[in-house]
CSV table of C-alpha atoms in Angstrom, one decimal:
chain,number,residue,atom,x,y,z
A,1,MET,CA,48.4,-38.4,-32.3
A,2,ALA,CA,51.0,-40.9,-31.1
A,3,ARG,CA,53.6,-43.2,-32.7
A,4,THR,CA,52.1,-46.7,-33.0
A,5,VAL,CA,53.2,-50.0,-34.4
A,6,ARG,CA,50.8,-51.2,-37.2
A,7,PHE,CA,51.0,-53.5,-40.2
A,8,HIS,CA,49.0,-53.5,-43.4
A,9,GLU,CA,49.8,-57.0,-44.7
A,10,ILE,CA,50.9,-60.4,-43.6
A,11,GLY,CA,54.7,-60.8,-43.9
A,12,GLY,CA,58.1,-60.6,-42.3
A,13,PRO,CA,59.3,-58.1,-39.8
A,14,ASP,CA,59.6,-55.4,-42.4
A,15,VAL,CA,55.8,-55.1,-42.7
A,16,LEU,CA,55.8,-53.5,-39.3
A,17,LYS,CA,55.5,-49.7,-39.5
A,18,ILE,CA,55.6,-47.0,-36.8
A,19,GLU,CA,52.9,-44.6,-37.8
A,20,ASP,CA,51.3,-41.5,-36.3
A,21,VAL,CA,47.8,-42.7,-35.2
A,22,ASP,CA,45.0,-40.8,-33.5
A,23,VAL,CA,44.5,-42.3,-30.0
A,24,PRO,CA,40.9,-41.7,-28.9
A,25,ALA,CA,40.0,-40.8,-25.3
A,26,PRO,CA,39.5,-44.0,-23.2
A,27,ARG,CA,36.0,-45.4,-23.3
A,28,ALA,CA,34.1,-46.8,-20.3
A,29,GLY,CA,36.2,-49.4,-18.6
A,30,GLU,CA,39.5,-48.3,-20.2
A,31,VAL,CA,42.6,-46.4,-19.2
A,32,ARG,CA,45.1,-44.5,-21.3
A,33,ILE,CA,48.7,-45.3,-20.7
A,34,ARG,CA,51.8,-43.4,-21.7
A,35,THR,CA,54.1,-46.3,-22.2
A,36,LYS,CA,57.7,-46.7,-21.0
A,37,ALA,CA,58.4,-50.3,-22.0
A,38,LEU,CA,56.8,-53.0,-24.1
A,39,GLY,CA,57.0,-56.8,-24.0
A,40,LEU,CA,57.4,-58.9,-27.1
A,41,ASN,CA,55.9,-62.4,-27.4
A,42,ARG,CA,55.8,-65.2,-29.9
A,43,ALA,CA,52.1,-64.4,-30.3
A,44,GLU,CA,52.9,-61.1,-32.0
A,45,VAL,CA,55.2,-62.8,-34.4
A,46,MET,CA,52.5,-65.4,-35.2
A,47,PHE,CA,49.8,-62.6,-35.5
A,48,ARG,CA,52.0,-60.7,-38.0
A,49,THR,CA,52.6,-63.9,-40.1
A,50,GLY,CA,48.9,-64.9,-40.1
A,51,THR,CA,49.4,-68.1,-38.0
A,52,TYR,CA,47.8,-67.0,-34.8
A,53,VAL,CA,44.4,-67.9,-33.3
A,54,SER,CA,43.0,-64.5,-34.3
A,55,GLU,CA,43.4,-62.9,-37.8
A,56,PRO,CA,44.6,-59.3,-38.3
A,57,ARG,CA,42.2,-56.7,-39.6
A,58,PHE,CA,44.2,-54.1,-41.6
A,59,PRO,CA,45.7,-51.8,-40.6
A,60,ALA,CA,46.4,-54.0,-37.7
A,61,LEU,CA,47.4,-53.0,-34.2
A,62,THR,CA,49.6,-55.4,-32.3
A,63,GLY,CA,51.1,-55.9,-28.9
A,64,TYR,CA,49.9,-57.7,-25.7
A,65,GLU,CA,52.2,-56.1,-23.1
A,66,ALA,CA,53.2,-52.7,-21.9
A,67,ALA,CA,54.1,-50.8,-18.8
A,68,GLY,CA,53.9,-47.1,-18.2
A,69,VAL,CA,52.0,-44.3,-16.5
A,70,ILE,CA,48.2,-43.7,-16.5
A,71,GLU,CA,47.4,-40.5,-18.4
A,72,ALA,CA,43.6,-40.6,-18.5
A,73,LEU,CA,40.7,-42.7,-17.1
A,74,GLY,CA,37.6,-43.7,-19.0
A,75,PRO,CA,34.1,-43.4,-17.4
A,76,ASP,CA,33.3,-45.8,-14.5
A,77,VAL,CA,37.0,-46.7,-13.9
A,78,GLU,CA,37.8,-47.1,-10.2
A,79,GLY,CA,40.9,-48.0,-8.3
A,80,PHE,CA,43.3,-46.0,-10.4
A,81,SER,CA,44.6,-42.4,-10.5
A,82,ILE,CA,46.3,-40.4,-13.2
A,83,GLY,CA,50.1,-40.9,-12.6
A,84,ASP,CA,49.8,-44.5,-11.4
A,85,LYS,CA,52.7,-46.7,-12.6
A,86,VAL,CA,51.0,-49.7,-14.2
A,87,SER,CA,51.4,-52.7,-16.5
A,88,VAL,CA,48.9,-54.7,-18.5
A,89,VAL,CA,47.9,-58.4,-18.3
A,90,PRO,CA,47.1,-59.8,-21.8
A,91,CYS,CA,43.4,-60.0,-21.5
A,92,PHE,CA,42.1,-59.2,-24.9
A,93,THR,CA,42.2,-60.3,-28.5
A,94,LEU,CA,45.1,-58.9,-30.6
A,95,GLY,CA,43.8,-56.4,-32.9
A,96,ASP,CA,41.0,-55.3,-30.6
A,97,TYR,CA,43.7,-53.6,-28.6
A,98,GLY,CA,47.4,-53.1,-29.5
A,99,LEU,CA,49.8,-52.0,-26.8
A,100,HIS,CA,52.9,-51.5,-29.0
A,101,GLY,CA,52.7,-47.7,-29.2
A,102,GLU,CA,53.7,-44.6,-27.3
A,103,LEU,CA,50.2,-43.9,-26.1
A,104,VAL,CA,47.7,-46.7,-25.8
A,105,ASN,CA,44.3,-47.6,-24.3
A,106,ALA,CA,43.8,-50.8,-22.3
A,107,PRO,CA,40.9,-52.5,-20.5
A,108,ALA,CA,41.1,-51.5,-16.9
A,109,PHE,CA,40.3,-55.0,-15.5
A,110,GLY,CA,43.7,-56.2,-16.9
A,111,VAL,CA,45.7,-53.3,-15.6
A,112,VAL,CA,47.9,-53.7,-12.5
A,113,LYS,CA,49.6,-51.3,-10.2
A,114,HIS,CA,52.9,-53.1,-10.0
A,115,PRO,CA,55.2,-53.1,-6.9
A,116,GLU,CA,57.2,-49.9,-6.6
A,117,SER,CA,60.5,-51.9,-6.8
A,118,LEU,CA,59.6,-53.2,-10.2
A,119,SER,CA,61.2,-51.4,-13.2
A,120,PHE,CA,59.1,-50.6,-16.2
A,121,GLU,CA,61.2,-53.1,-18.2
A,122,ASP,CA,60.5,-55.9,-15.7
A,123,ALA,CA,56.9,-54.9,-15.5
A,124,ALA,CA,56.5,-55.1,-19.3
A,125,ALA,CA,58.1,-58.6,-19.2
A,126,THR,CA,55.9,-60.0,-16.4
A,127,TRP,CA,52.4,-60.8,-17.2
A,128,MET,CA,52.3,-63.0,-20.3
A,129,MET,CA,55.0,-65.3,-18.9
A,130,PHE,CA,53.9,-65.6,-15.3
A,131,VAL,CA,50.1,-65.7,-15.8
A,132,THR,CA,50.4,-68.3,-18.7
A,133,ALA,CA,52.4,-70.6,-16.5
A,134,TYR,CA,50.3,-69.8,-13.4
A,135,GLY,CA,47.1,-70.9,-15.1
A,136,ALA,CA,48.2,-74.4,-16.0
A,137,LEU,CA,50.5,-75.1,-13.0
A,138,VAL,CA,48.6,-73.3,-10.1
A,139,ASP,CA,45.0,-72.6,-11.1
A,140,ILE,CA,44.3,-75.9,-12.9
A,141,THR,CA,46.7,-78.6,-11.7
A,142,ARG,CA,48.0,-77.1,-8.4
A,143,VAL,CA,51.6,-78.3,-8.4
A,144,LYS,CA,52.5,-79.8,-5.0
A,145,PRO,CA,55.8,-80.5,-3.4
A,146,GLY,CA,57.7,-83.3,-5.1
A,147,ASP,CA,55.6,-83.1,-8.4
A,148,VAL,CA,57.8,-83.7,-11.4
A,149,VAL,CA,56.9,-81.1,-14.1
A,150,LEU,CA,58.3,-81.2,-17.6
A,151,ILE,CA,58.7,-77.8,-19.2
A,152,ARG,CA,59.3,-77.9,-23.0
A,153,ALA,CA,60.9,-74.9,-24.8
A,154,ALA,CA,62.2,-74.1,-21.3
A,155,SER,CA,64.4,-71.2,-22.5
A,156,SER,CA,61.3,-69.2,-23.6
A,157,SER,CA,60.0,-66.5,-21.2
A,158,VAL,CA,57.0,-68.7,-20.3
A,159,GLY,CA,59.3,-71.7,-19.8
A,160,LEU,CA,61.5,-69.7,-17.4
A,161,ALA,CA,58.4,-68.5,-15.6
A,162,ALA,CA,57.2,-72.1,-15.3
A,163,ILE,CA,60.6,-73.1,-13.8
A,164,GLN,CA,60.3,-70.4,-11.2
A,165,ILE,CA,56.7,-71.2,-10.3
A,166,VAL,CA,57.4,-75.0,-10.0
A,167,ASN,CA,60.4,-74.2,-7.7
A,168,MET,CA,58.3,-71.8,-5.6
A,169,LEU,CA,55.7,-74.5,-5.0
A,170,GLY,CA,58.3,-77.2,-4.1
A,171,GLY,CA,58.0,-79.2,-7.4
A,172,VAL,CA,60.8,-80.6,-9.4
A,173,SER,CA,61.3,-78.6,-12.6
A,174,VAL,CA,62.6,-80.5,-15.6
A,175,ALA,CA,63.6,-78.2,-18.5
A,176,LEU,CA,63.3,-79.9,-21.9
A,177,THR,CA,65.5,-78.4,-24.7
A,178,ARG,CA,66.5,-79.8,-28.1
A,179,GLY,CA,70.3,-79.6,-27.6
A,180,SER,CA,72.7,-79.2,-24.7
A,181,ALA,CA,73.8,-75.6,-25.7
A,182,LYS,CA,71.5,-74.0,-23.2
A,183,ARG,CA,71.9,-76.6,-20.4
A,184,ASP,CA,74.1,-74.4,-18.2
A,185,THR,CA,71.9,-71.4,-18.7
A,186,LEU,CA,68.8,-73.3,-17.8
A,187,LEU,CA,70.4,-74.8,-14.7
A,188,ALA,CA,71.5,-71.3,-13.7
A,189,ALA,CA,67.9,-70.2,-14.2
A,190,GLY,CA,66.7,-72.7,-11.6
A,191,ALA,CA,65.8,-75.8,-13.4
A,192,ALA,CA,66.4,-78.8,-11.2
A,193,HIS,CA,67.2,-81.0,-14.2
A,194,VAL,CA,67.8,-80.4,-17.9
A,195,VAL,CA,67.1,-83.0,-20.6
A,196,ALA,CA,68.3,-82.4,-24.2
A,197,THR,CA,65.7,-84.3,-26.0
A,198,GLY,CA,67.7,-84.5,-29.3
A,199,GLU,CA,70.6,-86.1,-27.5
A,200,GLN,CA,69.2,-88.1,-24.5
A,201,ASP,CA,66.6,-90.8,-24.0
A,202,LEU,CA,63.7,-88.7,-22.6
A,203,VAL,CA,61.7,-91.7,-21.3
A,204,ALA,CA,64.7,-93.1,-19.5
A,205,GLU,CA,65.8,-89.8,-18.1
A,206,ILE,CA,62.4,-89.0,-16.6
A,207,ALA,CA,62.1,-92.5,-15.1
A,208,ARG,CA,65.5,-91.8,-13.4
A,209,ILE,CA,64.6,-88.3,-12.2
A,210,SER,CA,61.2,-89.4,-10.9
A,211,ASP,CA,62.4,-92.7,-9.4
A,212,GLY,CA,60.1,-94.5,-11.8
A,213,ARG,CA,56.9,-92.7,-10.9
A,214,GLY,CA,56.8,-90.5,-14.0
A,215,ALA,CA,56.1,-86.8,-14.4
A,216,ARG,CA,52.8,-85.5,-13.1
A,217,ILE,CA,52.6,-82.6,-15.6
A,218,ALA,CA,54.0,-81.7,-19.0
A,219,PHE,CA,53.8,-78.1,-20.1
A,220,ASP,CA,54.3,-77.8,-23.9
A,221,PRO,CA,54.0,-74.9,-26.4
A,222,VAL,CA,55.4,-76.9,-29.3
A,223,GLY,CA,53.3,-80.1,-30.0
A,224,GLY,CA,54.3,-82.2,-33.0
A,225,ALA,CA,55.9,-85.6,-33.4
A,226,GLU,CA,57.6,-85.6,-30.0
A,227,VAL,CA,54.4,-85.6,-28.0
A,228,PRO,CA,54.1,-89.5,-27.8
A,229,LYS,CA,57.4,-89.7,-26.0
A,230,ILE,CA,56.3,-87.0,-23.6
A,231,LEU,CA,53.1,-88.8,-22.9
A,232,GLU,CA,55.0,-92.0,-22.2
A,233,THR,CA,56.9,-90.2,-19.4
A,234,LEU,CA,53.8,-89.1,-17.5
A,235,SER,CA,52.6,-90.8,-14.4
A,236,PHE,CA,49.2,-92.3,-13.7
A,237,LEU,CA,46.6,-89.5,-13.9
A,238,GLY,CA,49.2,-87.2,-15.4
A,239,THR,CA,48.3,-84.1,-17.4
A,240,TYR,CA,49.7,-82.9,-20.7
A,241,PHE,CA,49.1,-79.2,-21.5
A,242,LEU,CA,49.5,-77.9,-25.1
A,243,TYR,CA,49.5,-74.1,-24.8
A,244,GLY,CA,51.0,-73.3,-28.2
A,245,ALA,CA,51.5,-74.6,-31.7
A,246,LEU,CA,55.0,-74.0,-32.7
A,247,GLU,CA,54.6,-77.2,-34.7
A,248,THR,CA,51.2,-77.1,-36.4
A,249,SER,CA,51.0,-80.8,-37.4
A,250,ASP,CA,48.4,-83.0,-35.6
A,251,ILE,CA,49.5,-84.6,-32.4
A,252,PRO,CA,49.8,-88.4,-32.5
A,253,VAL,CA,48.4,-89.9,-29.3
A,254,PRO,CA,49.4,-93.4,-28.2
A,255,VAL,CA,46.1,-95.0,-27.2
A,256,MET,CA,47.6,-97.4,-24.6
A,257,SER,CA,49.4,-94.6,-22.8
A,258,LEU,CA,46.2,-92.6,-22.7
A,259,LEU,CA,44.0,-95.4,-21.4
A,260,GLY,CA,46.6,-97.3,-19.4
A,261,LYS,CA,47.5,-94.3,-17.3
A,262,ASP,CA,44.2,-92.3,-17.5
A,263,LEU,CA,46.0,-89.3,-18.9
A,264,ALA,CA,44.5,-85.9,-19.4
A,265,ILE,CA,45.5,-84.2,-22.7
A,266,ARG,CA,44.4,-80.6,-22.5
A,267,GLY,CA,44.5,-77.5,-24.7
A,268,TYR,CA,45.2,-74.3,-22.7
A,269,GLN,CA,45.4,-70.6,-23.5
A,270,LEU,CA,46.2,-67.7,-21.2
A,271,HIS,CA,42.7,-66.2,-21.9
A,272,GLU,CA,41.1,-69.1,-20.0
A,273,ILE,CA,42.4,-67.2,-16.9
A,274,THR,CA,42.3,-63.6,-18.1
A,275,GLN,CA,38.7,-63.6,-19.3
A,276,ASP,CA,37.4,-64.9,-15.9
A,277,LEU,CA,37.6,-62.0,-13.5
A,278,ALA,CA,37.8,-64.1,-10.4
A,279,ARG,CA,40.6,-66.3,-11.7
A,280,LEU,CA,42.4,-63.2,-13.1
A,281,GLU,CA,42.4,-61.5,-9.7
A,282,LYS,CA,43.9,-64.6,-8.1
A,283,ALA,CA,46.5,-64.7,-10.8
A,284,LYS,CA,47.4,-61.1,-10.2
A,285,ALA,CA,47.7,-61.6,-6.5
A,286,PHE,CA,49.9,-64.7,-6.9
A,287,VAL,CA,52.3,-62.9,-9.3
A,288,VAL,CA,52.5,-59.7,-7.3
A,289,GLU,CA,53.2,-61.7,-4.1
A,290,GLY,CA,55.9,-63.7,-5.9
A,291,LEU,CA,57.5,-60.5,-7.4
A,292,ALA,CA,57.5,-58.8,-4.0
A,293,SER,CA,59.1,-61.8,-2.2
A,294,GLY,CA,61.7,-62.3,-5.0
A,295,ALA,CA,60.5,-65.8,-5.7
A,296,LEU,CA,59.5,-64.6,-9.2
A,297,LYS,CA,61.6,-62.4,-11.4
A,298,PRO,CA,61.2,-61.8,-15.1
A,299,VAL,CA,64.3,-62.9,-17.1
A,300,ILE,CA,65.0,-60.4,-19.9
A,301,ALA,CA,67.0,-61.7,-22.8
A,302,LYS,CA,67.6,-58.5,-24.7
A,303,THR,CA,66.3,-54.9,-24.8
A,304,PHE,CA,65.6,-52.8,-27.9
A,305,VAL,CA,64.4,-49.3,-28.4
A,306,PHE,CA,60.9,-48.7,-29.8
A,307,ASP,CA,62.2,-47.8,-33.2
A,308,GLN,CA,63.9,-51.2,-33.5
A,309,ILE,CA,60.6,-53.1,-33.5
A,310,ALA,CA,61.4,-55.0,-36.7
A,311,GLU,CA,64.8,-55.9,-35.4
A,312,ALA,CA,63.3,-57.2,-32.1
A,313,HIS,CA,60.9,-59.4,-34.2
A,314,ARG,CA,63.9,-60.7,-36.1
A,315,TYR,CA,65.6,-61.6,-32.9
A,316,MET,CA,62.5,-63.4,-31.7
A,317,GLU,CA,62.4,-65.4,-34.9
A,318,SER,CA,66.1,-66.4,-34.5
A,319,ASN,CA,65.2,-68.4,-31.3
A,320,GLU,CA,68.5,-67.4,-29.8
A,321,GLN,CA,67.0,-65.7,-26.8
A,322,VAL,CA,66.7,-67.0,-23.3
A,323,GLY,CA,63.9,-65.1,-21.7
A,324,LYS,CA,61.9,-62.0,-22.6
A,325,ILE,CA,62.5,-59.5,-25.4
A,326,VAL,CA,61.6,-55.9,-24.2
A,327,LEU,CA,61.4,-52.6,-26.0
A,328,THR,CA,62.0,-49.3,-24.2
A,329,VAL,CA,60.0,-46.2,-25.2
A,330,PRO,CA,62.0,-43.0,-25.0
A,331,ASP,CA,60.4,-40.0,-23.3
């Protein structure tokens, strides 16, 4: 038995319960991990509230990210040993696995032995943010030196990861945020430029930043009514990624921008990368190399202890954070 986060109904943070749950022996292709730290994502909030791409089956497990120590290996698992310090790439459907617990099973193909210099807290904060950004910016569009990349909701963990990856590849990272309150923080986080879309003329600002060429890529987890302006800022053959739906209304698409510039408008999810083993291995290697070199580093907004899971969800819903929310699991 191990203490595990579950919920039995859709609702606010208070529906989350820490319950004693029997954790079975790992099956073929799985490892069992004694967790030390857990990463919290917007996906878990949406899953709890019934607005995610998968629906909970009650009592529902939750949690995409964890770091800890391997305690047991399932049949046919190779490349790992009991005692290895590892973290988990989100590579499964929420509910099929749930990593927010003291003792969890995880699919071995998504488990990574992280660099020795990486703390458990940093490791638990790493994979969702960096692999999500990697898939769009490296695997699919291959950011090149000088490319202007618009990063919406830039103070989120994935937004900050995108800033770091664009900078690592020599691109020009442009953080988009609604107001100017987070401007200095985003500049300190490495953004080459910050545009407060509620206060500045986005189209004019991107024309100035790009010397009239436009942005090659827009990376957006929000959607909604602001998308036409973003599309207007893109260059010929530019690509717009929608990787979330913080606004669930349909996206209005300006036909002349679409045709006039031969734009690509693309839905994208992390699982496009994590469910393709060859692409996943390349993503792991890219992130591990970036972590080892110091070019990539998770940004942690705030740390809670495991028993504060509901409080951590409330903090996520406040939208005050800049970076990742992490929970530590006491020994």
